[in-house]
Tab-separated table of C-alpha atoms in Angstrom:
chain	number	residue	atom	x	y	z
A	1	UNK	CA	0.316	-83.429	24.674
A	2	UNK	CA	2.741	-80.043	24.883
A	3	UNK	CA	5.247	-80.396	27.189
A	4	UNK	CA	4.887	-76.946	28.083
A	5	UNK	CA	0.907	-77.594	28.865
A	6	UNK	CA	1.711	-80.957	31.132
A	7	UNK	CA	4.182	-78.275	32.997
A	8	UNK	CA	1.435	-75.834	34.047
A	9	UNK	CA	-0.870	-78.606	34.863
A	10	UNK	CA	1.219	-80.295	37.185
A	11	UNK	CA	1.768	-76.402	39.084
A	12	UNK	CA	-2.002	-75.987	39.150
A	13	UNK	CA	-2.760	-79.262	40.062
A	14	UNK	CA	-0.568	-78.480	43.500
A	15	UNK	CA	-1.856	-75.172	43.780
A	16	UNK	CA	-5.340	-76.759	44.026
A	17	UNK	CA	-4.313	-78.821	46.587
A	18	UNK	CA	-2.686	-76.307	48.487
A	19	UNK	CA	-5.657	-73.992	48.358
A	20	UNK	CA	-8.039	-77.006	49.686
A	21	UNK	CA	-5.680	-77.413	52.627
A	22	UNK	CA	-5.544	-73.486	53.256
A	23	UNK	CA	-9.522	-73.487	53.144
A	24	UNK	CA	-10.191	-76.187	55.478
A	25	UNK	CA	-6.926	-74.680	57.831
A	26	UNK	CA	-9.045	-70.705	57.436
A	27	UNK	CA	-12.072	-72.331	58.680
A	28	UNK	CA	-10.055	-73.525	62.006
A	29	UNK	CA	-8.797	-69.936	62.859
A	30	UNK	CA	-9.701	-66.599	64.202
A	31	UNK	CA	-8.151	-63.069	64.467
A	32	UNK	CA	-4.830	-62.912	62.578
A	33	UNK	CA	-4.004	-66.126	62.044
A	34	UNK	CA	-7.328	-66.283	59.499
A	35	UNK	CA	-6.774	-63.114	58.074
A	36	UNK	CA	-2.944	-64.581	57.102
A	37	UNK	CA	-4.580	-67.581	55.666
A	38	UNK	CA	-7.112	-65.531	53.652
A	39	UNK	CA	-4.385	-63.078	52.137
A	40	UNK	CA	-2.662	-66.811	51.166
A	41	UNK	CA	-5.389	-67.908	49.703
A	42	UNK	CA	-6.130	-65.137	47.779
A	43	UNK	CA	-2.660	-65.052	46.682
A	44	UNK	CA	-2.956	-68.673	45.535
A	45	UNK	CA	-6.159	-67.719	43.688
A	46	UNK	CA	-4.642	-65.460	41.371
A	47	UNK	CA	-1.663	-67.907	40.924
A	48	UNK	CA	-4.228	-70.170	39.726
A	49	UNK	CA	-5.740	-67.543	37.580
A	50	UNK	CA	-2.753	-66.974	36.124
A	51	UNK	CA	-1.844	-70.742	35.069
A	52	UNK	CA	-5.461	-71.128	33.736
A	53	UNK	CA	-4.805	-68.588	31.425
A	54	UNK	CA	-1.234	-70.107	30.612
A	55	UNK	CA	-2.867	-73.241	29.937
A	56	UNK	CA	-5.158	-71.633	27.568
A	57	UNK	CA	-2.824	-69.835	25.993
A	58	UNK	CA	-0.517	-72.799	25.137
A	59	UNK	CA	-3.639	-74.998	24.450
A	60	UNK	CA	-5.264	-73.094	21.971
A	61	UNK	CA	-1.676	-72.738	19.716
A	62	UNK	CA	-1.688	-76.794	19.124
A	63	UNK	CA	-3.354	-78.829	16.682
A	64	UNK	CA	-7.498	-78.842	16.552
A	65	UNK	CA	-7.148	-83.065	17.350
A	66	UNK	CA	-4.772	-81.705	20.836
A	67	UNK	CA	-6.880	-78.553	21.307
A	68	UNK	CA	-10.303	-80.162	21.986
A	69	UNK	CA	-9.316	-82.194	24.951
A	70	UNK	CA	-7.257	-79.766	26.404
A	71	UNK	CA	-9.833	-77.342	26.492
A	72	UNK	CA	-12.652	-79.651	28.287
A	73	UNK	CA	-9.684	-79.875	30.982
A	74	UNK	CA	-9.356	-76.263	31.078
A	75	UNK	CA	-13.356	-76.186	31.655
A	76	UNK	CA	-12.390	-78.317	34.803
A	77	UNK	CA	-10.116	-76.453	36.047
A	78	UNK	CA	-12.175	-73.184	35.699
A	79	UNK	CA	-14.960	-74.890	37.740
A	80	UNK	CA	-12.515	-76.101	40.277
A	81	UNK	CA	-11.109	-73.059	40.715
A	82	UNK	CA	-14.933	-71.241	40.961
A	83	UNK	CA	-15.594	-73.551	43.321
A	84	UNK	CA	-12.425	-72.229	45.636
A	85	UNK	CA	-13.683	-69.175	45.164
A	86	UNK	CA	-16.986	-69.583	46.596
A	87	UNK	CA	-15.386	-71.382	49.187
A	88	UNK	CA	-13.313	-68.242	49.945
A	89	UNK	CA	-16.229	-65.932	50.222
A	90	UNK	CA	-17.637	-68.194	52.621
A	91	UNK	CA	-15.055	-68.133	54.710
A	92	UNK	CA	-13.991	-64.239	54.749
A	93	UNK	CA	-18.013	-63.852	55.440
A	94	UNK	CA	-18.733	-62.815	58.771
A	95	UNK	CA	-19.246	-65.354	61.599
A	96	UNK	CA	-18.174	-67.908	58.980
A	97	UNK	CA	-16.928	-70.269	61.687
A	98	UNK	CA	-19.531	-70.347	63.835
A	99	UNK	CA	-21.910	-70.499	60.833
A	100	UNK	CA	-19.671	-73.818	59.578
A	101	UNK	CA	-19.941	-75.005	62.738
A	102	UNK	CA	-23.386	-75.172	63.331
A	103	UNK	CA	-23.965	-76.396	60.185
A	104	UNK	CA	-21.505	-79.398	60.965
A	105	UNK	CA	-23.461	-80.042	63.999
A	106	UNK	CA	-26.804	-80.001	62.633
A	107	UNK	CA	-25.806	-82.281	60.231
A	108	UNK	CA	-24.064	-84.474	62.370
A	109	UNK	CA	-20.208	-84.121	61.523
A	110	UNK	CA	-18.577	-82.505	64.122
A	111	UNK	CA	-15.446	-84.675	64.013
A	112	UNK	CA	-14.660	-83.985	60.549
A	113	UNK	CA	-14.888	-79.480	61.031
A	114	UNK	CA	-11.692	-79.307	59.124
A	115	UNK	CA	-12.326	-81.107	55.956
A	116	UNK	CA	-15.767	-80.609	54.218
A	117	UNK	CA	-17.209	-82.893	51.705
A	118	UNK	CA	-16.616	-81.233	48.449
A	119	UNK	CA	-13.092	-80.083	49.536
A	120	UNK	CA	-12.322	-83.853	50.077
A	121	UNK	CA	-13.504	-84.067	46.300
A	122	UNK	CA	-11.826	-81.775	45.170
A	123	UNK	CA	-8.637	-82.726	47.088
A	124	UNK	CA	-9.152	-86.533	45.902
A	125	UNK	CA	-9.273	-85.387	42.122
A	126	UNK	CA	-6.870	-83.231	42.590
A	127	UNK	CA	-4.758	-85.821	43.912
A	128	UNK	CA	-5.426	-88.053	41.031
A	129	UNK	CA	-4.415	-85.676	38.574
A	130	UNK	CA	-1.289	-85.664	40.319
A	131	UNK	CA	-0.586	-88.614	39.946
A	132	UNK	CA	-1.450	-88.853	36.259
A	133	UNK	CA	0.568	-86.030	35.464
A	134	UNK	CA	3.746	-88.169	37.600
A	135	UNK	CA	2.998	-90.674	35.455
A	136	UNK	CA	3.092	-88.779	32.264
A	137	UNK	CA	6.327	-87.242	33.529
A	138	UNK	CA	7.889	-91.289	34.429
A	139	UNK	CA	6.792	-92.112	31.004
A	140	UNK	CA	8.340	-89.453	29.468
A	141	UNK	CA	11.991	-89.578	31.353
A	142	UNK	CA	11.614	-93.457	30.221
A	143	UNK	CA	11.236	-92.700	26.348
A	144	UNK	CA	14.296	-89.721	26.439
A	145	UNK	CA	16.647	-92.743	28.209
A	146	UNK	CA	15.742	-94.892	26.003
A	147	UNK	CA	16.072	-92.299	22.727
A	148	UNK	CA	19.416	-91.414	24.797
A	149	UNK	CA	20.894	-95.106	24.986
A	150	UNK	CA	19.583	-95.458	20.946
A	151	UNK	CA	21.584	-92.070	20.174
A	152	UNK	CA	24.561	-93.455	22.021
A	153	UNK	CA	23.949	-96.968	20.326
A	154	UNK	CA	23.963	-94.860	17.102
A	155	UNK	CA	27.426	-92.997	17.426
A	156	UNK	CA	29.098	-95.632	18.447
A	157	UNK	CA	28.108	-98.161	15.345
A	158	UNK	CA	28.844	-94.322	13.449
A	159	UNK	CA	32.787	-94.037	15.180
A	160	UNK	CA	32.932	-97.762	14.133
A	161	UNK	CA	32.009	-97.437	10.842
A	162	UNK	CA	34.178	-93.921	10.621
A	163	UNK	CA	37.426	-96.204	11.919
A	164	UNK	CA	36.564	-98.934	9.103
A	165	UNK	CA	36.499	-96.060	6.480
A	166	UNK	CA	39.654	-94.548	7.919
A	167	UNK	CA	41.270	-98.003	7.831
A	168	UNK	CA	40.576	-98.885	4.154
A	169	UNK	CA	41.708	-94.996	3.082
A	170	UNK	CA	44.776	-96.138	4.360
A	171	UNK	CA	44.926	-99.383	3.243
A	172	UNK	CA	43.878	-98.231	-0.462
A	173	UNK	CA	46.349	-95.782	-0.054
A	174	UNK	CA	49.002	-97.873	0.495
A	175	UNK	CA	47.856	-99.921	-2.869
A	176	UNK	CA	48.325	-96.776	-4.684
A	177	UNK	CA	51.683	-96.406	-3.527
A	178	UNK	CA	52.590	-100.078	-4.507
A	179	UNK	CA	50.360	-99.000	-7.734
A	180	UNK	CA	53.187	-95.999	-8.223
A	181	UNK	CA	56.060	-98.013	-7.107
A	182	UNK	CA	55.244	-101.000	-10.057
A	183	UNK	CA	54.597	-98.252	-12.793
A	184	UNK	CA	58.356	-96.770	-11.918
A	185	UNK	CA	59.783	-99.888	-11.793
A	186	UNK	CA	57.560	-101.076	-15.540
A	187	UNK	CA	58.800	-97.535	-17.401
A	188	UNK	CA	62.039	-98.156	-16.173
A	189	UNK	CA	61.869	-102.367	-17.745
A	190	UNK	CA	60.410	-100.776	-21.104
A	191	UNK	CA	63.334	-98.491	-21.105
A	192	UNK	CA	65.699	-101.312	-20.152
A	193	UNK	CA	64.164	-103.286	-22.606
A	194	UNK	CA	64.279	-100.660	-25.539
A	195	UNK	CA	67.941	-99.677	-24.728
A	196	UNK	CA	68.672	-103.731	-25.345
A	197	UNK	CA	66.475	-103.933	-28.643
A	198	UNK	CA	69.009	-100.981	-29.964
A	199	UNK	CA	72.298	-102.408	-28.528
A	200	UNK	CA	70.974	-105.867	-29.885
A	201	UNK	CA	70.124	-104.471	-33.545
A	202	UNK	CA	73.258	-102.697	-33.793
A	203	UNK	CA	75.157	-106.125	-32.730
A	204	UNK	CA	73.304	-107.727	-35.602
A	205	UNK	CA	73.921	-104.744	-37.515
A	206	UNK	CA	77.678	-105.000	-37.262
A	207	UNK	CA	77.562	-108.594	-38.152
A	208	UNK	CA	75.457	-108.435	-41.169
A	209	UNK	CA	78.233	-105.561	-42.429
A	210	UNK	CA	81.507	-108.505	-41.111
A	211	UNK	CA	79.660	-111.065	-43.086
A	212	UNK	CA	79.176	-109.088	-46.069
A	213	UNK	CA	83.121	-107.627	-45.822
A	214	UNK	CA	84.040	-111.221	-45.536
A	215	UNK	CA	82.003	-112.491	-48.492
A	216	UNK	CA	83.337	-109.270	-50.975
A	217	UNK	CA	86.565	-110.593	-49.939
A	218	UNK	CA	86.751	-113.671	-50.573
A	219	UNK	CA	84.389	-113.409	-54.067
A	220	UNK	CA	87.358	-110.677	-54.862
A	221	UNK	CA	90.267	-113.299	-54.447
């Protein structure tokens, strides 16, 4: 489910609640003091209005499989919020207290004039979807820890593995310079070794040419 759908759920899901409360408050009060509730509840109406539409809105830009279910909760909503509504008229209607009372009192529920059947309903459901929406939210803060302590997991087996690489870089560079260091010190053997081949030929050179001198000699005498 959109994150951004869950958001405006969870808003009209307490604006519901607060409305119910309002209503059953209006139906208490006279004079001022209900025409201050009715202007809040009004207010609250449109509020609700206006995250309906939201929800709609966001729902119908997600995927068809998403879409359907979010819809049938819009379709909800819509009723619940109808249902306020009505609920409203009654109560800006003239005489609408006395009128709620009587009917309490014919039908036997005197003691509960502030909270009428369906706005316990609707209070109770709205209470539940509450609490489904705190669970979503719980569930949701558990998954980003646990993707958090996974991406923290992650970067530190990464700055391992980076301080392995940068360890055998140096380490192979160091063989290259021990690499560089024999070649030098080979060239300069094969040059040792070349200047001795020459010194050595010319030492054999010089005695062929004293044997030879000494031979003419002594085959002249």
């Amino acid at each position: 489910m959109s994150e951004v759908f869950e958001g405006y759920e969870r808003q009209y899901c307490e604006a519901s609640a607060s409305l119910s409360r309002k209503c059953t408050a209006a139906s208490a009060v006279d004079g001022e003091k209900k025409k201050q509730k009715l202007s809040e509840i009004q207010s609250g109406v449109e509020e609700a209005e206006s995250l309906i539409r939201k929800m709609d809105l966001e729902a119908r830009s997600l995927q068809p499989s998403v879409k359907a279910g979010l819809l049938a909760k819009l379709r909800e909503y819509k009723s619940d919020l109808n249902n306020v509504k009505s609920e409203l008229k009654r109560i800006s209607a003239p005489n609408a207290r006395q009128a709620t009372r009587e009917e309490l009192l014919e039908a036997g529920m005197a003691d509960t004039l502030a909270v009428s059947t369906d706005q316990r309903g609707r209070l109770m459901m709205t209470t539940e979807r509450l609490n489904q929406s705190t669970d979503r939210i719980k569930e949701s803060r558990r998954t980003m820890l646990e993707t958090e302590e996974l991406g923290v997991s992650i970067l530190q087996d990464l700055h391992q593995q980076r301080q392995s690489l940068l360890h055998a870089h140096t380490t192979l560079h160091g063989v290259d310079d021990n690499i560089g260091k024999s070649k030098k010190i080979l060239a300069a053997m094969s040059k040792r070794m070349d200047r001795n081949k020459w010194i050595i030929g010319g030492i054999i050179t010089a005695l062929v040419l004293a044997i030879l001198i000494i031979l003419y000699f002594k085959l002249a005498h």
